[in-house]
Short mmCIF file of C-alpha atoms and ligand atoms in Angstrom, two decimals:
data_model
loop_
_atom_site.label_atom_id
_atom_site.label_comp_id
_atom_site.label_asym_id
_atom_site.label_seq_id
_atom_site.Cartn_x
_atom_site.Cartn_y
_atom_site.Cartn_z
CA MET A 1 170.09 42.26 -95.04
CA GLU A 2 168.63 38.43 -95.62
CA LEU A 3 169.35 34.94 -93.81
CA VAL A 4 169.68 33.48 -97.34
CA LYS A 5 172.66 31.62 -98.32
CA ILE A 6 174.55 31.45 -101.48
CA GLU A 7 177.00 28.87 -102.77
CA LEU A 8 179.66 30.89 -104.11
CA PRO A 9 182.49 29.01 -106.46
CA PRO A 10 185.74 29.09 -104.58
CA GLN A 11 187.44 31.21 -106.78
CA VAL A 12 184.76 33.52 -106.06
CA GLU A 13 185.53 33.47 -102.30
CA LYS A 14 188.92 33.96 -102.66
CA ILE A 15 188.67 36.88 -104.79
CA ILE A 16 186.67 38.08 -102.48
CA GLN A 17 188.95 37.18 -99.33
CA ARG A 18 191.88 39.29 -101.31
CA LEU A 19 189.73 42.11 -101.62
CA ASN A 20 188.76 41.67 -97.66
CA SER A 21 192.41 41.55 -96.88
CA GLY A 22 193.29 44.41 -98.23
CA GLY A 23 190.82 46.10 -96.40
CA TYR A 24 188.07 46.20 -99.04
CA LYS A 25 185.03 45.18 -98.45
CA ALA A 26 183.48 42.67 -101.60
CA TYR A 27 180.58 41.52 -103.20
CA VAL A 28 178.70 39.39 -105.53
CA VAL A 29 176.58 41.25 -107.30
CA GLY A 30 173.61 41.65 -110.07
CA GLY A 31 172.49 38.86 -112.30
CA CYS A 32 175.13 36.58 -110.12
CA VAL A 33 172.43 36.84 -106.98
CA ARG A 34 169.42 37.04 -108.93
CA ASP A 35 170.21 33.35 -110.45
CA SER A 36 171.70 32.12 -107.75
CA LEU A 37 168.46 32.95 -105.53
CA LEU A 38 165.95 31.34 -108.37
CA GLY A 39 168.18 28.54 -107.70
CA ARG A 40 169.66 28.89 -111.84
CA VAL A 41 172.84 28.56 -112.92
CA PRO A 42 174.28 32.20 -112.89
CA ASP A 43 176.75 32.83 -116.34
CA ASP A 44 178.71 34.77 -114.76
CA TRP A 45 179.85 36.30 -111.38
CA ASP A 46 180.35 40.15 -110.93
CA ILE A 47 182.15 41.06 -108.26
CA THR A 48 181.91 44.96 -106.51
CA THR A 49 184.18 46.50 -104.16
CA PRO A 50 184.77 50.26 -103.01
CA ALA A 51 188.77 49.21 -103.87
CA LYS A 52 189.74 51.83 -106.90
CA PRO A 53 190.61 49.32 -110.11
CA GLU A 54 194.33 50.52 -109.18
CA GLN A 55 193.48 49.61 -106.13
CA VAL A 56 192.42 46.20 -107.29
CA LYS A 57 195.10 45.54 -109.82
CA LYS A 58 197.86 45.87 -107.17
CA LEU A 59 195.80 42.90 -105.48
CA PHE A 60 196.19 40.30 -107.75
CA ASN A 61 198.65 38.80 -110.28
CA ARG A 62 196.64 38.57 -113.56
CA THR A 63 194.02 41.04 -114.51
CA ILE A 64 193.42 42.19 -117.72
CA ASP A 65 192.07 46.29 -118.07
CA THR A 66 188.84 46.34 -119.15
CA GLY A 67 187.08 49.39 -119.01
CA ILE A 68 188.84 51.04 -116.58
CA GLN A 69 187.11 54.57 -117.13
CA HIS A 70 183.82 52.50 -115.66
CA GLY A 71 185.88 51.25 -113.02
CA THR A 72 186.08 47.22 -114.28
CA VAL A 73 189.20 45.37 -113.56
CA THR A 74 188.98 41.95 -115.05
CA VAL A 75 190.87 39.28 -112.58
CA MET A 76 192.23 35.90 -113.87
CA ALA A 77 191.65 33.15 -111.78
CA GLY A 78 192.98 30.29 -114.18
CA SER A 79 191.63 30.36 -117.59
CA ASP A 80 187.59 31.84 -115.80
CA ARG A 81 187.96 35.98 -116.00
CA TYR A 82 185.80 37.35 -113.04
CA GLU A 83 184.96 41.21 -113.57
CA VAL A 84 185.57 43.22 -110.45
CA THR A 85 184.01 46.83 -110.67
CA THR A 86 184.22 49.99 -108.38
CA TYR A 87 181.62 51.21 -107.05
CA ARG A 88 179.47 53.88 -108.97
CA VAL A 89 177.20 56.43 -109.51
CA ASP A 90 176.28 56.99 -113.26
CA GLY A 91 175.81 61.00 -113.75
CA GLU A 92 173.68 62.14 -116.47
CA TYR A 93 172.84 60.76 -119.73
CA PRO A 94 172.79 63.77 -122.07
CA ASP A 95 172.01 61.04 -124.77
CA GLY A 96 169.97 58.54 -123.20
CA ARG A 97 172.86 55.96 -123.86
CA HIS A 98 175.81 56.68 -122.07
CA PRO A 99 176.16 58.62 -118.97
CA ALA A 100 178.45 61.62 -119.34
CA THR A 101 180.53 60.99 -115.97
CA VAL A 102 180.96 58.08 -114.15
CA ALA A 103 181.84 58.34 -110.67
CA PHE A 104 183.05 56.07 -107.75
CA THR A 105 181.51 55.75 -104.27
CA SER A 106 182.40 54.43 -100.92
CA GLU A 107 179.00 53.33 -100.42
CA LEU A 108 177.07 50.34 -101.90
CA LEU A 109 173.63 51.71 -101.82
CA GLU A 110 174.90 54.04 -104.68
CA ASP A 111 175.78 51.43 -106.74
CA LEU A 112 172.78 49.44 -106.08
CA LYS A 113 170.39 52.48 -106.95
CA ARG A 114 172.20 53.35 -110.24
CA ARG A 115 170.75 49.35 -111.53
CA ASP A 116 168.18 48.85 -113.61
CA PHE A 117 165.49 46.69 -112.28
CA THR A 118 165.31 45.29 -108.51
CA ILE A 119 165.94 41.93 -108.91
CA ASN A 120 168.99 42.53 -110.40
CA ALA A 121 169.82 45.24 -107.85
CA MET A 122 170.88 42.66 -105.02
CA ALA A 123 174.66 42.08 -103.81
CA TYR A 124 175.87 39.33 -101.40
CA SER A 125 179.03 38.00 -99.51
CA GLN A 126 179.05 35.44 -97.22
CA GLU A 127 180.08 38.03 -94.15
CA THR A 128 177.37 40.33 -95.00
CA GLY A 129 174.37 38.07 -96.90
CA ILE A 130 171.97 39.45 -99.01
CA VAL A 131 171.73 42.92 -99.38
CA ASP A 132 168.69 43.81 -100.71
CA ALA A 133 167.61 47.45 -100.35
CA PHE A 134 164.89 47.53 -103.00
CA GLU A 135 162.89 44.50 -102.19
CA GLY A 136 164.60 42.82 -105.27
CA ILE A 137 163.39 39.36 -103.07
CA LYS A 138 159.80 40.31 -103.07
CA ASP A 139 159.78 40.79 -106.82
CA LEU A 140 161.55 37.44 -107.32
CA GLU A 141 159.18 35.94 -105.55
CA ALA A 142 156.26 37.76 -107.18
CA GLY A 143 158.18 37.42 -111.02
CA ARG A 144 157.36 40.57 -111.25
CA ILE A 145 160.54 43.11 -113.29
CA ARG A 146 160.28 46.57 -111.67
CA CYS A 147 162.63 49.18 -111.88
CA VAL A 148 164.56 50.30 -109.36
CA GLY A 149 163.31 54.38 -108.17
CA ASN A 150 160.76 56.13 -110.75
CA PRO A 151 160.63 54.28 -114.17
CA LEU A 152 160.36 57.12 -116.39
CA GLU A 153 163.64 58.56 -115.06
CA ARG A 154 165.33 55.74 -115.21
CA PHE A 155 163.84 54.32 -118.77
CA GLY A 156 164.98 58.02 -119.80
CA GLU A 157 168.39 57.40 -118.51
CA ASP A 158 168.77 54.25 -120.87
CA ALA A 159 166.22 53.33 -123.52
CA LEU A 160 167.59 50.10 -123.77
CA ARG A 161 166.16 48.95 -120.27
CA ILE A 162 162.72 48.87 -121.62
CA LEU A 163 163.54 46.11 -124.11
CA ARG A 164 166.14 44.63 -121.47
CA ALA A 165 162.82 44.84 -119.51
CA VAL A 166 160.88 42.43 -122.16
CA ARG A 167 164.05 40.56 -122.33
CA PHE A 168 164.19 39.32 -118.31
CA SER A 169 160.30 38.98 -118.55
CA ALA A 170 161.06 36.47 -121.62
CA GLN A 171 163.73 34.39 -120.11
CA LEU A 172 162.34 34.42 -116.19
CA GLY A 173 159.05 34.13 -116.91
CA PHE A 174 158.34 37.20 -115.18
CA HIS A 175 155.68 39.81 -115.42
CA ILE A 176 156.53 43.29 -115.65
CA GLU A 177 155.14 45.74 -113.37
CA GLU A 178 152.78 47.98 -113.78
CA THR A 179 154.14 51.52 -113.85
CA THR A 180 157.32 50.21 -115.00
CA TYR A 181 155.51 48.51 -117.77
CA ASP A 182 153.73 51.70 -118.44
CA ALA A 183 156.69 53.92 -118.89
CA ILE A 184 157.97 51.51 -121.59
CA SER A 185 155.66 52.61 -123.98
CA ARG A 186 156.16 56.13 -123.39
CA ILE A 187 160.08 55.91 -123.44
CA ALA A 188 159.51 53.20 -126.54
CA PRO A 189 160.93 55.92 -128.96
CA ARG A 190 163.96 56.57 -127.31
CA ILE A 191 164.81 53.40 -128.57
CA ALA A 192 165.75 55.04 -131.94
CA LEU A 193 168.88 56.21 -129.91
CA VAL A 194 170.36 53.13 -128.80
CA SER A 195 173.12 51.25 -130.94
CA LYS A 196 171.90 48.44 -133.52
CA GLU A 197 174.03 46.78 -131.94
CA ARG A 198 173.03 46.13 -128.27
CA ILE A 199 168.74 46.35 -129.58
CA GLN A 200 170.16 42.73 -131.78
CA THR A 201 171.44 41.35 -128.52
CA GLU A 202 168.29 42.05 -126.66
CA LEU A 203 166.01 40.69 -128.99
CA THR A 204 168.20 37.52 -130.04
CA LYS A 205 167.95 37.03 -126.36
CA ILE A 206 164.04 37.45 -126.04
CA LEU A 207 164.13 35.01 -128.80
CA GLN A 208 166.31 32.42 -127.45
CA SER A 209 164.46 32.67 -124.32
CA ASP A 210 162.30 30.00 -122.50
CA HIS A 211 159.38 32.60 -123.97
CA PRO A 212 159.92 34.04 -126.88
CA GLU A 213 156.18 34.81 -127.69
CA LYS A 214 156.87 37.54 -125.54
CA ILE A 215 158.22 39.32 -128.39
CA GLN A 216 154.65 39.99 -128.84
CA GLU A 217 155.54 43.07 -125.91
CA VAL A 218 157.93 44.23 -128.43
CA PHE A 219 155.19 45.11 -130.66
CA VAL A 220 152.11 45.68 -127.99
CA THR A 221 154.19 48.26 -126.35
CA GLY A 222 155.05 49.90 -129.94
CA ILE A 223 158.79 49.74 -129.52
CA HIS A 224 159.11 47.86 -132.38
CA THR A 225 157.91 51.42 -134.39
CA PHE A 226 161.49 52.59 -133.24
CA ILE A 227 163.82 49.85 -134.55
CA SER A 228 164.15 50.34 -137.53
CA PRO A 229 161.58 50.64 -140.49
CA ALA A 230 161.98 47.70 -141.72
CA PHE A 231 161.44 46.24 -138.22
CA ALA A 232 158.02 48.13 -137.66
CA SER A 233 156.70 47.36 -140.74
CA LEU A 234 156.63 43.58 -139.77
CA PRO A 235 153.10 41.85 -139.19
CA TRP A 236 152.64 41.05 -135.38
CA ARG A 237 153.56 36.89 -135.11
CA ASN A 238 152.55 34.63 -132.48
CA LEU A 239 155.69 32.85 -131.56
CA GLU A 240 154.02 30.22 -129.23
CA ILE A 241 155.32 26.91 -130.59
CA ALA A 242 158.70 28.37 -131.38
CA SER A 243 159.75 27.67 -127.43
CA GLY A 244 159.62 23.75 -128.81
CA LEU A 245 162.60 25.18 -130.87
CA PRO A 246 165.84 24.37 -130.83
CA SER A 247 167.05 28.01 -129.15
CA GLU A 248 170.08 28.59 -131.89
CA LYS A 249 169.79 32.20 -132.89
CA TYR A 250 169.13 31.15 -136.38
CA VAL A 251 166.46 29.47 -135.60
CA ARG A 252 165.04 31.83 -133.80
CA TRP A 253 164.98 34.48 -136.01
CA ALA A 254 163.51 32.42 -138.64
CA ALA A 255 160.80 31.39 -136.64
CA PHE A 256 160.36 34.63 -136.16
CA LEU A 257 160.73 36.29 -138.97
CA GLY A 258 160.13 33.49 -141.94
CA LYS A 259 156.34 34.47 -142.71
CA ALA A 260 157.76 37.65 -143.90
CA GLY A 261 159.95 36.52 -146.21
CA PRO A 262 163.48 36.25 -147.10
CA LYS A 263 163.98 39.81 -148.08
CA ALA A 264 162.06 41.48 -145.50
CA ALA A 265 163.81 39.07 -143.12
CA VAL A 266 167.46 39.87 -144.63
CA GLU A 267 166.64 43.68 -144.50
CA VAL A 268 165.60 43.30 -140.62
CA LEU A 269 168.92 41.56 -140.08
CA LYS A 270 170.72 43.78 -141.90
CA ASP A 271 169.48 46.66 -140.02
CA LEU A 272 170.41 44.88 -136.62
CA LYS A 273 173.80 44.67 -137.30
CA MET A 274 173.51 40.80 -137.59
CA ASP A 275 176.58 38.43 -138.19
CA ASN A 276 176.53 37.23 -142.00
CA ASP A 277 176.15 33.76 -141.30
CA THR A 278 172.94 34.29 -139.03
CA ILE A 279 171.47 36.53 -142.09
CA ARG A 280 171.97 33.90 -144.65
CA LYS A 281 170.92 30.73 -142.80
CA VAL A 282 167.88 32.88 -142.15
CA GLN A 283 167.94 33.90 -145.75
CA ILE A 284 167.20 30.22 -146.50
CA LEU A 285 164.97 29.29 -143.99
CA ALA A 286 162.68 32.09 -144.74
CA THR A 287 162.32 30.86 -148.34
CA TRP A 288 161.68 27.71 -147.67
CA THR A 289 159.17 28.68 -144.58
CA GLY A 290 155.73 26.95 -145.14
CA ARG A 291 156.42 25.46 -148.20
CA PRO A 292 154.78 22.44 -147.98
CA MET A 293 156.69 19.15 -148.20
CA PRO A 294 155.73 15.45 -150.25
CA PRO A 295 156.88 12.67 -148.95
CA LYS A 296 158.57 12.04 -151.64
CA GLU A 297 162.49 11.21 -152.00
CA ALA A 298 163.61 13.72 -154.98
CA ASP A 299 161.57 16.50 -153.07
CA ILE A 300 163.61 16.34 -150.17
CA ARG A 301 166.56 15.56 -151.63
CA ARG A 302 166.11 19.01 -152.98
CA GLY A 303 165.81 20.33 -150.29
CA MET A 304 168.57 19.19 -148.04
CA SER A 305 170.69 20.17 -151.24
CA ALA A 306 169.69 23.84 -150.75
CA MET A 307 170.49 24.24 -147.27
CA LEU A 308 173.47 22.44 -144.71
CA PRO A 309 172.15 19.57 -143.25
CA GLU A 310 171.63 21.10 -139.81
CA VAL A 311 169.46 23.68 -141.03
CA TRP A 312 167.57 21.31 -143.27
CA ASP A 313 166.94 19.98 -139.74
CA ALA A 314 165.47 23.14 -138.15
CA LEU A 315 163.65 23.53 -141.44
CA ILE A 316 161.67 20.15 -140.27
CA GLN A 317 160.99 21.35 -136.99
CA LEU A 318 159.59 25.11 -138.46
CA ASN A 319 157.32 23.88 -140.85
CA GLY A 320 156.18 21.30 -138.77
CA TYR A 321 156.75 18.38 -141.17
CA ASP A 322 155.95 14.71 -140.15
CA HIS A 323 157.70 11.85 -139.06
CA GLN A 324 157.33 10.27 -142.04
CA ILE A 325 159.68 13.51 -143.94
CA GLN A 326 162.41 12.63 -140.86
CA LYS A 327 162.66 9.42 -141.63
CA LEU A 328 163.47 9.91 -145.57
CA THR A 329 165.59 12.43 -144.77
CA GLU A 330 167.28 9.61 -142.06
CA GLN A 331 167.10 6.92 -145.14
CA ILE A 332 169.33 9.53 -147.39
CA ARG A 333 171.71 10.59 -145.31
CA SER A 334 172.80 6.77 -144.60
CA ARG A 335 172.76 5.79 -148.05
CA GLY A 336 175.08 9.09 -148.74
CA ASP A 337 172.85 9.79 -151.80
CA CYS A 338 174.45 12.95 -153.84
CA LEU A 339 173.34 16.05 -152.66
CA ASP A 340 175.77 18.61 -154.47
CA LEU A 341 177.98 19.33 -156.84
CA LYS A 342 181.24 18.07 -154.48
CA HIS A 343 179.90 14.60 -154.56
CA LEU A 344 178.59 14.77 -158.37
CA ALA A 345 180.51 11.42 -160.26
CA VAL A 346 181.59 13.77 -162.55
CA SER A 347 183.51 17.68 -162.41
CA GLY A 348 183.79 20.08 -164.57
CA GLN A 349 187.42 18.72 -165.37
CA ASP A 350 185.61 15.37 -166.87
CA LEU A 351 183.37 17.28 -168.68
CA ALA A 352 185.70 19.45 -170.48
CA GLU A 353 187.83 16.13 -170.76
CA ALA A 354 185.16 14.35 -172.64
CA LYS A 355 185.33 17.46 -174.70
CA ILE A 356 181.55 18.55 -173.88
CA PRO A 357 181.51 22.26 -175.15
CA ALA A 358 180.06 23.87 -172.04
CA GLY A 359 182.20 26.86 -172.51
CA LYS A 360 180.80 29.42 -170.00
CA GLU A 361 177.39 27.09 -169.43
CA MET A 362 179.64 24.75 -167.47
CA GLY A 363 178.25 25.76 -164.10
CA ARG A 364 174.68 25.71 -165.31
CA LEU A 365 175.38 22.11 -166.86
CA LEU A 366 177.18 20.59 -163.77
CA ASN A 367 173.79 21.91 -161.61
CA LEU A 368 171.57 20.55 -164.80
CA LEU A 369 173.35 16.84 -163.84
CA LEU A 370 173.26 16.95 -160.08
CA ASP A 371 169.17 17.98 -160.82
CA VAL A 372 168.89 14.59 -162.58
CA VAL A 373 170.93 12.86 -159.72
CA LEU A 374 168.96 14.26 -156.64
CA GLU A 375 166.04 12.71 -159.07
CA CYS A 376 167.55 9.70 -159.09
CA PRO A 377 170.99 8.96 -157.09
CA SER A 378 171.26 5.60 -159.19
CA GLN A 379 172.73 7.87 -162.30
CA ASN A 380 175.30 9.24 -160.18
CA GLN A 381 178.21 7.56 -162.70
CA LYS A 382 180.63 8.67 -164.64
CA ASP A 383 179.56 7.24 -167.65
CA ILE A 384 176.17 7.87 -167.51
CA LEU A 385 176.50 11.63 -166.33
CA LEU A 386 178.89 11.87 -169.17
CA GLU A 387 176.36 10.42 -171.61
CA ILE A 388 173.49 12.86 -170.27
CA ALA A 389 175.86 16.13 -170.30
CA LYS A 390 176.47 15.15 -174.30
CA ASN A 391 172.91 15.10 -174.91
CA LEU A 392 172.31 18.37 -173.04
CA ALA A 393 175.05 20.67 -173.83
CA ILE A 394 174.80 22.05 -177.31
P1 LIG B 401 172.79 38.05 -118.62
O1 LIG B 401 174.47 38.40 -118.32
O2 LIG B 401 172.36 36.93 -118.11
O3 LIG B 401 172.73 38.82 -119.65
P2 LIG B 401 172.62 40.26 -116.17
O4 LIG B 401 171.82 40.72 -115.18
O5 LIG B 401 174.11 39.64 -115.46
O6 LIG B 401 171.87 38.54 -117.22
P3 LIG B 401 174.20 41.76 -117.30
O7 LIG B 401 173.99 43.10 -118.91
O8 LIG B 401 175.04 40.86 -117.46
O9 LIG B 401 172.97 41.68 -116.95
O10 LIG B 401 174.53 43.21 -116.52
C1 LIG B 401 174.76 42.89 -114.94
C2 LIG B 401 173.94 44.11 -113.93
O11 LIG B 401 174.83 45.08 -114.32
C3 LIG B 401 172.64 43.67 -114.29
O12 LIG B 401 172.26 42.94 -113.10
C4 LIG B 401 172.09 45.09 -113.35
O13 LIG B 401 172.88 44.95 -112.21
C5 LIG B 401 173.35 45.89 -114.45
N1 LIG B 401 173.09 46.95 -115.50
C6 LIG B 401 173.73 45.89 -116.57
N2 LIG B 401 172.91 46.96 -117.49
C7 LIG B 401 172.65 48.00 -117.15
C8 LIG B 401 171.91 48.99 -117.79
N3 LIG B 401 171.74 49.32 -118.91
N4 LIG B 401 171.32 49.60 -116.78
C9 LIG B 401 171.27 49.54 -115.83
N5 LIG B 401 172.20 48.57 -115.09
C10 LIG B 401 172.32 47.47 -115.67
MG1 LIG B 402 176.17 38.94 -116.87
#
């Protein structure tokens, strides 16, 4: 036990007090303890208690059965939600993914022992202070990711943990302790057993972290071979520059996959069950990755017209376009130059009414007109465009 004080959100204190008054111990645990000790703001506060889910539910008015079979009840406080989980011991992991059984225990220490890394295996309450049974504080101070117990066994139980090790090292700027690190390569083939969604979540967190360059560890340790065939054939990329980029998911993935080209990028993301919006944006950025951009308005308008404004802004950063491109972009925007069919001064209907026989070629014709306007915005006038259309139409 350490005499460190952590400031708990009032609602969390209330939940702990309510559990205490019901005769149960209760602690905050895991990521929130780690982040508080590091002076980082925790994403969420998880509470652990020996009370069983049914007992927890009796103590609170508003609860949600989040994962009763795993001992988790969500307690609502205002519009905030807190997960209260019963101390538990995970059984065998026959498939390297899910424990076959989950048993509750009355011992906090048993619960801490099942957690992945020492820095994630600490609990805290105002009454008891920090419970640090595995030298988590020492590892926090040393900036070290280390498994609780034998790394080969712990990674063998759930291979996702090898990616979590890389993820935490990227988020916290920590190094991975040697025996833990060595075990990663040995367990790497078992990442093939882990669901693609869980893999994607961890890879995304690595790329969105302050140290996206740590994605290299996925290659150095050989994990990449077992994620998917498309991922395995990716070239290694130096992501040193990516840390200065906006941290949106699609931007970071594009920084990682762009050079591989749109086809490979889409394949990798589809394999990882990425959402379609992200896939589309990365596909566009990958198409444009590495393209030089002359400081000419027409070229810039063509680029801008091919993608959403925020995607264009990301491309400027990804490709390292210079200040001039940025300035011209702003001018194009403040003038309101037409960049898409919606803002073209003629519509398909206008062409039809002017009896321009475009037929099935209507879409193509409109796009030709858009191209004229992208080249020269002053042409975006109905009479001018109709005249051009007459000449273009066959
Ligand atoms: P963050 O929420 O910032 O991603 P976290 O540490 O809270 O980080 P979670 O995935 O929310 O991570 O999990 C909460 C806690 O549950 C962890 O701190 C760890 O103690 C434990 N845990 C989560 N996933 C695993 C796992 N695969 N194996 C062992 N313990 C785990
Ligand atoms: Mg968490």
